[in-house]
PDB file of C-alpha atoms in Angstrom:
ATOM      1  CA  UNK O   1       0.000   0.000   0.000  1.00 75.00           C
ATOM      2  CA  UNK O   2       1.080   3.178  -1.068  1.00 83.00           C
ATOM      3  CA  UNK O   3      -0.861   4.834   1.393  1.00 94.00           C
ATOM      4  CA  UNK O   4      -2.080   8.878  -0.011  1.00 97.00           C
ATOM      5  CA  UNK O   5       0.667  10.101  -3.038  1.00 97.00           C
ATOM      6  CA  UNK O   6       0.728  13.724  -3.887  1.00 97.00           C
ATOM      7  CA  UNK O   7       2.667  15.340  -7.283  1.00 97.00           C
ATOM      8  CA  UNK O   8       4.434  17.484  -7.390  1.00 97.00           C
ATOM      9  CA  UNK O   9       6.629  17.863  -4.714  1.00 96.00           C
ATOM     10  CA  UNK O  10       7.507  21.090  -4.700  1.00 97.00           C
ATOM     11  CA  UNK O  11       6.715  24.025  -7.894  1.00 97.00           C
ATOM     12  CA  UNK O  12       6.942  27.428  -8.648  1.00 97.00           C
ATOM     13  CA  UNK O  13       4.375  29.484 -10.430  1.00 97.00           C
ATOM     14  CA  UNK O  14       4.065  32.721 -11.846  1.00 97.00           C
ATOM     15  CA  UNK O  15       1.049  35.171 -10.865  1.00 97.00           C
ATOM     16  CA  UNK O  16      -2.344  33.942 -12.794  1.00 96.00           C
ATOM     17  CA  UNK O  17      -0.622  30.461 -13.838  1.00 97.00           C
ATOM     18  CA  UNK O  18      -2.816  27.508 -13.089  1.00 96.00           C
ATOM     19  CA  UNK O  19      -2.087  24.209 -12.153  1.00 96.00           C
ATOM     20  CA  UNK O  20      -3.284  20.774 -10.913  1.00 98.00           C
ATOM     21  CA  UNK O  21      -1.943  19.671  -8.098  1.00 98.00           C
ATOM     22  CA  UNK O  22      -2.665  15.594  -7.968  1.00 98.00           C
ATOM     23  CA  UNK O  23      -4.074  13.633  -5.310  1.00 98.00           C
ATOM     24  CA  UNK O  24      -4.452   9.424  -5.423  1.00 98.00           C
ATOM     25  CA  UNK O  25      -5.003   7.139  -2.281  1.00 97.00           C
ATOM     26  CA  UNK O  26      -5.365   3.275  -2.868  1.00 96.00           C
ATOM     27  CA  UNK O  27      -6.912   2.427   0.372  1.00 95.00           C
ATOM     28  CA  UNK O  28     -10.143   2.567  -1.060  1.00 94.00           C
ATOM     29  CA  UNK O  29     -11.530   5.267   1.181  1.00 94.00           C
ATOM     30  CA  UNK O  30     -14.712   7.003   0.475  1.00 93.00           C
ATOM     31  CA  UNK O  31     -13.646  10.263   2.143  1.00 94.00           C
ATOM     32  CA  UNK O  32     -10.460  12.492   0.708  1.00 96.00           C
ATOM     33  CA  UNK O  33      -9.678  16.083   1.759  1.00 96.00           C
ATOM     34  CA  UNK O  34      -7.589  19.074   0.290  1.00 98.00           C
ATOM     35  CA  UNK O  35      -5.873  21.250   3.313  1.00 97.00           C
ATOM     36  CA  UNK O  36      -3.400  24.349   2.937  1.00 97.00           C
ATOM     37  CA  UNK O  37      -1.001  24.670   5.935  1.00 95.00           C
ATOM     38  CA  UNK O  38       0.602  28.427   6.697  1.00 92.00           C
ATOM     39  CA  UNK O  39       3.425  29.057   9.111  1.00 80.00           C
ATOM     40  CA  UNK O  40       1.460  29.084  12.666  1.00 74.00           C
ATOM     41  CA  UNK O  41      -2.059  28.838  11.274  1.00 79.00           C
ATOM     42  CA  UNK O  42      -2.333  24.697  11.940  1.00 86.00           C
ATOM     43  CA  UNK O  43      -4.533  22.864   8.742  1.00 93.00           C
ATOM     44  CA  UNK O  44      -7.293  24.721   6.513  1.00 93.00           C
ATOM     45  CA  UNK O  45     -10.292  22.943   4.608  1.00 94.00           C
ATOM     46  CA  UNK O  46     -10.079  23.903   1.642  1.00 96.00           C
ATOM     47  CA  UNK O  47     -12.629  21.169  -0.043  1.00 96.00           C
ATOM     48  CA  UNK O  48     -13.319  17.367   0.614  1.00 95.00           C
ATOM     49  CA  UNK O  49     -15.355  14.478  -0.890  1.00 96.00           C
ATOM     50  CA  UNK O  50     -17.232  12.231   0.694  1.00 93.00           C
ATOM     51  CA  UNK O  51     -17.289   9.658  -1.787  1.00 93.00           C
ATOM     52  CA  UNK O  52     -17.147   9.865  -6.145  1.00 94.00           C
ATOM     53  CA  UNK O  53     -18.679  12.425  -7.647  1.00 94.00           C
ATOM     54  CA  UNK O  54     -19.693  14.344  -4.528  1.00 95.00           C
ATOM     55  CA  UNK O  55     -17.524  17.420  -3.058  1.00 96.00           C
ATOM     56  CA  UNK O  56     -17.742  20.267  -1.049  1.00 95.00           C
ATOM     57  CA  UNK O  57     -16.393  23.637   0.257  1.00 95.00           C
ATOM     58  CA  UNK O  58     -14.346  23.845   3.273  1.00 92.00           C
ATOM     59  CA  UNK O  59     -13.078  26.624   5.087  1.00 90.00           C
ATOM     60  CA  UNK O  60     -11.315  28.310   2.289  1.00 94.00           C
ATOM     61  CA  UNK O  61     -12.069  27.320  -0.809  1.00 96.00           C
ATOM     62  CA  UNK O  62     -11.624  30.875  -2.834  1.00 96.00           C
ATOM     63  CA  UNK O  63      -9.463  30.332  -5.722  1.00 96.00           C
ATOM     64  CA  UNK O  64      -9.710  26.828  -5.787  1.00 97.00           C
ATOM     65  CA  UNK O  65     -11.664  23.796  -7.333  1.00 97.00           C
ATOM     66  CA  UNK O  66     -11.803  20.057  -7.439  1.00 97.00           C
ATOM     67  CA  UNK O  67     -12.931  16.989  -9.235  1.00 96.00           C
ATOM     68  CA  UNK O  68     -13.842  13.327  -7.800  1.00 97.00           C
ATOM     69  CA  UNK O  69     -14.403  11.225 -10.828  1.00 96.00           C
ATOM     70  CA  UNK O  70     -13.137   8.193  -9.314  1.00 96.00           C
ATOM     71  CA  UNK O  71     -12.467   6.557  -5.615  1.00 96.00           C
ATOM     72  CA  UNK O  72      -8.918   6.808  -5.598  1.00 97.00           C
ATOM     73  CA  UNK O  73      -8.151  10.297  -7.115  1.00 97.00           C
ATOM     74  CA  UNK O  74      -9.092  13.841  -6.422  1.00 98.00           C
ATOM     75  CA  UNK O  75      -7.274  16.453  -8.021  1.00 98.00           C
ATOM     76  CA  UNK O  76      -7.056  20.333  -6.883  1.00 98.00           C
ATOM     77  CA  UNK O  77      -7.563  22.990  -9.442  1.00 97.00           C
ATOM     78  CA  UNK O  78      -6.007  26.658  -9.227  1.00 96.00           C
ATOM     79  CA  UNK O  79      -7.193  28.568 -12.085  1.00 89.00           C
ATOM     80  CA  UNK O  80      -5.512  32.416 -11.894  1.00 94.00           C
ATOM     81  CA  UNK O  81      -2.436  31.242  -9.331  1.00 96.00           C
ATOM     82  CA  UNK O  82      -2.048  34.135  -6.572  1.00 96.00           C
ATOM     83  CA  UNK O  83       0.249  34.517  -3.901  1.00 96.00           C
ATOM     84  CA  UNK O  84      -1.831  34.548  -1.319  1.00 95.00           C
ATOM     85  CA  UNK O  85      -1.666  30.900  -2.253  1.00 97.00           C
ATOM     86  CA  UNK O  86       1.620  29.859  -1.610  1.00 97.00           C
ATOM     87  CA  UNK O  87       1.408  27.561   0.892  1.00 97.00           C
ATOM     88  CA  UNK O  88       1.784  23.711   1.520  1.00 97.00           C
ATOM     89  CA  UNK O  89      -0.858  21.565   0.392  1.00 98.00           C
ATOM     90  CA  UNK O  90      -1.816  18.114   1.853  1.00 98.00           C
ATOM     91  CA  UNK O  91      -4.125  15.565   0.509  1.00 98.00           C
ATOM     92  CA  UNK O  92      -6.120  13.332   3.026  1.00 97.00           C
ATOM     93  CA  UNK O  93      -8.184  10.181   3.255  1.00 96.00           C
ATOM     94  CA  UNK O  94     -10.629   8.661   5.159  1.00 93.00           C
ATOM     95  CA  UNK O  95     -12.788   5.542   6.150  1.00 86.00           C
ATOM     96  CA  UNK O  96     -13.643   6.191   9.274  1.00 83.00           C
ATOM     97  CA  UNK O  97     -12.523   9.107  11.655  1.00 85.00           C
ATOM     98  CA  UNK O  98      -8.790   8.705  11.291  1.00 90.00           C
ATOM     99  CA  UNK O  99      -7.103  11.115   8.315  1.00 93.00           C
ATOM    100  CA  UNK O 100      -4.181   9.727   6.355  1.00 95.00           C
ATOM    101  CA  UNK O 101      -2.078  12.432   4.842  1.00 96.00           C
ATOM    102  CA  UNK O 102       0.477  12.484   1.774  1.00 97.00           C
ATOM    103  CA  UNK O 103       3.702  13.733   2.006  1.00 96.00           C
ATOM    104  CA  UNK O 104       2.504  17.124   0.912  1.00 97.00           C
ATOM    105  CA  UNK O 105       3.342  19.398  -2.122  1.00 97.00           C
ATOM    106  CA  UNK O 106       4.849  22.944  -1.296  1.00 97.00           C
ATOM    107  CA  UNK O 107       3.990  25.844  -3.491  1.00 97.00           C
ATOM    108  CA  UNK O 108       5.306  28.883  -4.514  1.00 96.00           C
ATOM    109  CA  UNK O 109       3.380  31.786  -6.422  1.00 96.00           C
ATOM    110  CA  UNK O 110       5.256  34.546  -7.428  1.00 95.00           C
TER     111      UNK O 110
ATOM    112  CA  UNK Y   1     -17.901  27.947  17.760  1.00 60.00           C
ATOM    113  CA  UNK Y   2     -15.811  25.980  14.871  1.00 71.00           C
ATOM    114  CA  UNK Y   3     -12.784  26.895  16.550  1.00 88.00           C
ATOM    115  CA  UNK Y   4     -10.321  24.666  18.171  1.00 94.00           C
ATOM    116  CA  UNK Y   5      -7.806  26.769  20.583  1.00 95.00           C
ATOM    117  CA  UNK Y   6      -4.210  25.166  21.144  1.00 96.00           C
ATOM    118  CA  UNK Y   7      -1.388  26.819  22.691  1.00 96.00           C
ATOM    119  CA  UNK Y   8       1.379  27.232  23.122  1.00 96.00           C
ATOM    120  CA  UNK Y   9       2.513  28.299  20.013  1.00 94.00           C
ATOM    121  CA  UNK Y  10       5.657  26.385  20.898  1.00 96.00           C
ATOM    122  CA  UNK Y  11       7.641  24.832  23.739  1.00 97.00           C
ATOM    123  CA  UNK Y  12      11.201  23.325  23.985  1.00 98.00           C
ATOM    124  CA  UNK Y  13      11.661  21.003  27.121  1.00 97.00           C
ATOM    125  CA  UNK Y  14      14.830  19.512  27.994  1.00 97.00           C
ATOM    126  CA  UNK Y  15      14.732  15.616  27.535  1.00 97.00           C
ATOM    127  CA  UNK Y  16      13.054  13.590  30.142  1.00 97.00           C
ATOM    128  CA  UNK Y  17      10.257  16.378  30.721  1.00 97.00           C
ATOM    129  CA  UNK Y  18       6.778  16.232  30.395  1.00 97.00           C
ATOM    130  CA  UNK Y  19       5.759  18.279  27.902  1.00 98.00           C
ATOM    131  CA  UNK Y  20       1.881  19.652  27.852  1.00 98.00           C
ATOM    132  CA  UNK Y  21       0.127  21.112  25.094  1.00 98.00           C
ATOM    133  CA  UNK Y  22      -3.361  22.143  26.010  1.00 98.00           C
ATOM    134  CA  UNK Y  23      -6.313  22.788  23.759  1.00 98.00           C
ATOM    135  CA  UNK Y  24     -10.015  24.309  24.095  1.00 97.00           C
ATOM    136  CA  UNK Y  25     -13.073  24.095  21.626  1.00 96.00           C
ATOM    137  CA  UNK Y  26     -16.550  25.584  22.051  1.00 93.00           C
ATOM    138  CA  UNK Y  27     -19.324  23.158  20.259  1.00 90.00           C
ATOM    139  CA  UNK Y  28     -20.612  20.593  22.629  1.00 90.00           C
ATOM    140  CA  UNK Y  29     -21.157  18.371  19.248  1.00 90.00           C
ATOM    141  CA  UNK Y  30     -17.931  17.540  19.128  1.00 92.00           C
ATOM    142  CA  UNK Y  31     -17.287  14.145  19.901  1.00 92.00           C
ATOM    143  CA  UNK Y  32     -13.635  12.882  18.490  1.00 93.00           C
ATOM    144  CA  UNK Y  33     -10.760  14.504  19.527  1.00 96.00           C
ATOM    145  CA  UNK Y  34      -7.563  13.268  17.855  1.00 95.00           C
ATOM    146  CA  UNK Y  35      -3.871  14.440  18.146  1.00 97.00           C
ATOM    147  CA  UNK Y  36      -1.748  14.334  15.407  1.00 97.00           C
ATOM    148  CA  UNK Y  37       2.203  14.154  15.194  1.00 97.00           C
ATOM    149  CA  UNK Y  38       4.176  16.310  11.824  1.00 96.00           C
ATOM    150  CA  UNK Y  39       8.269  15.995  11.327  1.00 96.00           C
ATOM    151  CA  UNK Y  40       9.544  17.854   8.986  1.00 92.00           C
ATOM    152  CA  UNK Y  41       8.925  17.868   5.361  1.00 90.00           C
ATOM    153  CA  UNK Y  42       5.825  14.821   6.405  1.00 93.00           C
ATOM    154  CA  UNK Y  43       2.223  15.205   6.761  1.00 95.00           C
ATOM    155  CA  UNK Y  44       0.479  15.053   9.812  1.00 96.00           C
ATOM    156  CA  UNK Y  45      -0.444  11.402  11.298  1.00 96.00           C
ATOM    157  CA  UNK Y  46      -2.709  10.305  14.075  1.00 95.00           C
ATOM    158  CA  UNK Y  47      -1.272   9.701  17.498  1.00 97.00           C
ATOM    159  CA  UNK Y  48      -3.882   9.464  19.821  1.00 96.00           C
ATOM    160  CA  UNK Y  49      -7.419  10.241  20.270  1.00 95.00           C
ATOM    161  CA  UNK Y  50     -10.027  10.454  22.736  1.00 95.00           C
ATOM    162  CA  UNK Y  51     -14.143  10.532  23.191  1.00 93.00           C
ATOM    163  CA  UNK Y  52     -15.887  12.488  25.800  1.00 91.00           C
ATOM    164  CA  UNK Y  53     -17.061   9.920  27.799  1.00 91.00           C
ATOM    165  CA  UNK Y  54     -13.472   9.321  29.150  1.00 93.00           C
ATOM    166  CA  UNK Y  55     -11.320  11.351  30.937  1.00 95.00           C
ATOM    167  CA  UNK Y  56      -8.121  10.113  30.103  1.00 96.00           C
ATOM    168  CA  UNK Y  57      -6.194   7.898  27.882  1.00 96.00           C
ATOM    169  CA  UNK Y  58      -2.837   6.537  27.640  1.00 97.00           C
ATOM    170  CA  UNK Y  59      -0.794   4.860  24.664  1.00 96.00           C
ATOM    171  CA  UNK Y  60       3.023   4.452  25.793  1.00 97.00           C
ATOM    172  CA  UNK Y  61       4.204   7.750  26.591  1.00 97.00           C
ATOM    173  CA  UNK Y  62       1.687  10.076  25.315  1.00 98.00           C
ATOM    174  CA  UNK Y  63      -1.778  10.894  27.236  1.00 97.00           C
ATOM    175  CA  UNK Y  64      -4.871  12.679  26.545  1.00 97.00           C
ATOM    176  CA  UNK Y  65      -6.537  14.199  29.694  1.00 97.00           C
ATOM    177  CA  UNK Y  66     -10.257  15.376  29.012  1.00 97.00           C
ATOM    178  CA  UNK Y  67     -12.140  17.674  30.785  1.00 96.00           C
ATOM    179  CA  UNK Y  68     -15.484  17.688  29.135  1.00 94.00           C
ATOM    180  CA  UNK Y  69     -17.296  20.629  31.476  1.00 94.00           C
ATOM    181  CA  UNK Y  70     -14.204  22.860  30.886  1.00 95.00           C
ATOM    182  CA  UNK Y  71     -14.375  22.119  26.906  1.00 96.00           C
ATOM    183  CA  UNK Y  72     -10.832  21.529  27.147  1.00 97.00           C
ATOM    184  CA  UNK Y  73      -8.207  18.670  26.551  1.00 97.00           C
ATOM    185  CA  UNK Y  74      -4.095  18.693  26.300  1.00 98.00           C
ATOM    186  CA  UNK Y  75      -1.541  16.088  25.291  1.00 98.00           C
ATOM    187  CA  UNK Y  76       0.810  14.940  27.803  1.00 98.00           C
ATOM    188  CA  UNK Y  77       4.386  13.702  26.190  1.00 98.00           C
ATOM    189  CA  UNK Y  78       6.301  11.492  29.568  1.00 97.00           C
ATOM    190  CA  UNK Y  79       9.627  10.853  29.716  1.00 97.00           C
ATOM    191  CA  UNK Y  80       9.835  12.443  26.339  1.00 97.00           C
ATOM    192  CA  UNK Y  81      12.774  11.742  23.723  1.00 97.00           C
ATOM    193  CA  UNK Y  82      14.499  13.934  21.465  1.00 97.00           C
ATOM    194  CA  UNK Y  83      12.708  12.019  18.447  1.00 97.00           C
ATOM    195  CA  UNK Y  84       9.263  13.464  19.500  1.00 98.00           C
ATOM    196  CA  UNK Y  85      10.376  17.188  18.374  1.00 98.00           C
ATOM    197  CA  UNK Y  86       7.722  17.417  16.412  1.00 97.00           C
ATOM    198  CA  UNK Y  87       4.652  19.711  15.631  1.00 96.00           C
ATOM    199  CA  UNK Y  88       1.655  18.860  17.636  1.00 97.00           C
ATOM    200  CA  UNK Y  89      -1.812  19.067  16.250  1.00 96.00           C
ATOM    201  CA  UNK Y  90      -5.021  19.160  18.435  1.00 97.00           C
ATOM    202  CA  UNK Y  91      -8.225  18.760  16.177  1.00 95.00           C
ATOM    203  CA  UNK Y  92     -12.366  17.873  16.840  1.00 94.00           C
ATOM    204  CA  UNK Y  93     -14.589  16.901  15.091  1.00 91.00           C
ATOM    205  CA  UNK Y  94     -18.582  15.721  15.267  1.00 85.00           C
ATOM    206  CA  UNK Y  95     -18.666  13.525  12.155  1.00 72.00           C
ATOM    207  CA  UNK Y  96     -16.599  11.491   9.682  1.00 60.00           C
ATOM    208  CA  UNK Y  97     -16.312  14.113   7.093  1.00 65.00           C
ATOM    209  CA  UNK Y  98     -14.612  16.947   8.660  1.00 80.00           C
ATOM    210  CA  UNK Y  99     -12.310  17.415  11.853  1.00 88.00           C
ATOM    211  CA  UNK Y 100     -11.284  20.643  12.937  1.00 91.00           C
ATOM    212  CA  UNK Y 101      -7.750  21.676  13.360  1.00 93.00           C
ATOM    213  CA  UNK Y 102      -5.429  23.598  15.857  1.00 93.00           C
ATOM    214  CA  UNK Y 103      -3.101  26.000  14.884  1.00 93.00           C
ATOM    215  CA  UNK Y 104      -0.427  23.339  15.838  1.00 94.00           C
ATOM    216  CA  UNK Y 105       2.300  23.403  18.895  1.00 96.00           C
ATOM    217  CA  UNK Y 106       6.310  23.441  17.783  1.00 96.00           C
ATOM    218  CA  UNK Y 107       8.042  21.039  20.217  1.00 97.00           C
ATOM    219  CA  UNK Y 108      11.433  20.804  20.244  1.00 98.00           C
ATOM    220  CA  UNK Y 109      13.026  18.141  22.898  1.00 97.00           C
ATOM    221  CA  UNK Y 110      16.724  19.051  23.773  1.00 96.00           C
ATOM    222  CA  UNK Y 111      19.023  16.296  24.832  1.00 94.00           C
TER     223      UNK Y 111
END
């Protein structure tokens, strides 16, 4: 088991680039989240999913979108890169109440 | 009434210490509390967790002390190690879809 894998690891974008950043878990959970961290500010919602084809917003989900065509993947959209978005970006996953992250992908908008 | 409350910000404790990180969240609905453990360049993963109809729970060195009338609950690191430098999450949560996040606690364990 893989566990949650996250690409890319790290990228640099340019002020109203957009980009995908990808999500896939193969544990077969229903549930799968997208969360920004800051320096000091802990883990925001930005969407989740509580199974295919159903999402929804989560704390901040401004200048973002995602997709859940299938169980395993859900990808997160930024259309007009800002950089109020730099940040690091985890992926989560979920049966029950117990999240498993991926490794992360950091993000730089300049 | 979303909000979970953790402080301190950070905390450096010289190895063997007990290190506390304490936490406070205002919706009674809440009924999971989990902690979760981040090193460097990882993502957060659970470490323990805790219902309200305990006060306290232990899993090898780390324990979660509840206090369910004072809405509030800390982590409690014994005879802690150099490898648990770490940042400490508190988070709650009322159903499977969505937990609720602390700003996180920078521990730093000195030998």
């Amino acid at each position: 088991n893989a566990g949650v894998t996250q690409t890319p690891k790290f990228r640099i974008l340019k002020i109203g680039q957009s980009m995908t950043l990808q999500c896939t878990q193969d544990m077969n959970h229903n549930y799968m989240y997208w969360y920004r961290q800051d320096p000091g500010m802990g883990l925001k919602l930005i969407y989740y999913s509580v199974g295919a084809g159903i999402t929804d917003k989560g704390e901040v989900p401004n200048g973002y979108n995602v997709s859940r065509s299938t169980t395993e993947d859900f990808p997160l959209r930024l259309e007009l890169a800002a950089p109020s978005q730099t940040s690091v970006y985890f992926c989560a996953s979920s049966w029950g109440e117990t999240q498993y992250f991926g490794p992360g992908t950091r993000l730089l908008v300049l | 009434q979303q909000q979970v409350k953790q402080s301190p910000q950070s905390l450096i404790v010289q190895k063997g210490g007990i290190p506390i990180i304490n936490c406070a969240y205002e919706n009674t609905a809440f009924d999971y509390f989990p902690w979760y453990q981040q090193f460097p360049g990882k993502g957060p993963a659970l470490l323990i967790a805790i219902r309200p109809d305990v006060s306290e729970k232990k899993e090898g060195r780390f324990t979660i002390s509840f206090n369910k009338s004072a809405k509030q609950f800390s982590l409690h690191i014994m005879d802690s190690q150099p490898g648990d430098s770490a940042t400490y999450f508190c988070a709650a949560s009322d159903s499977a879809s969505k937990i609720i996040f602390g700003s996180g606690t920078r521990l730093s364990i000195r030998p």
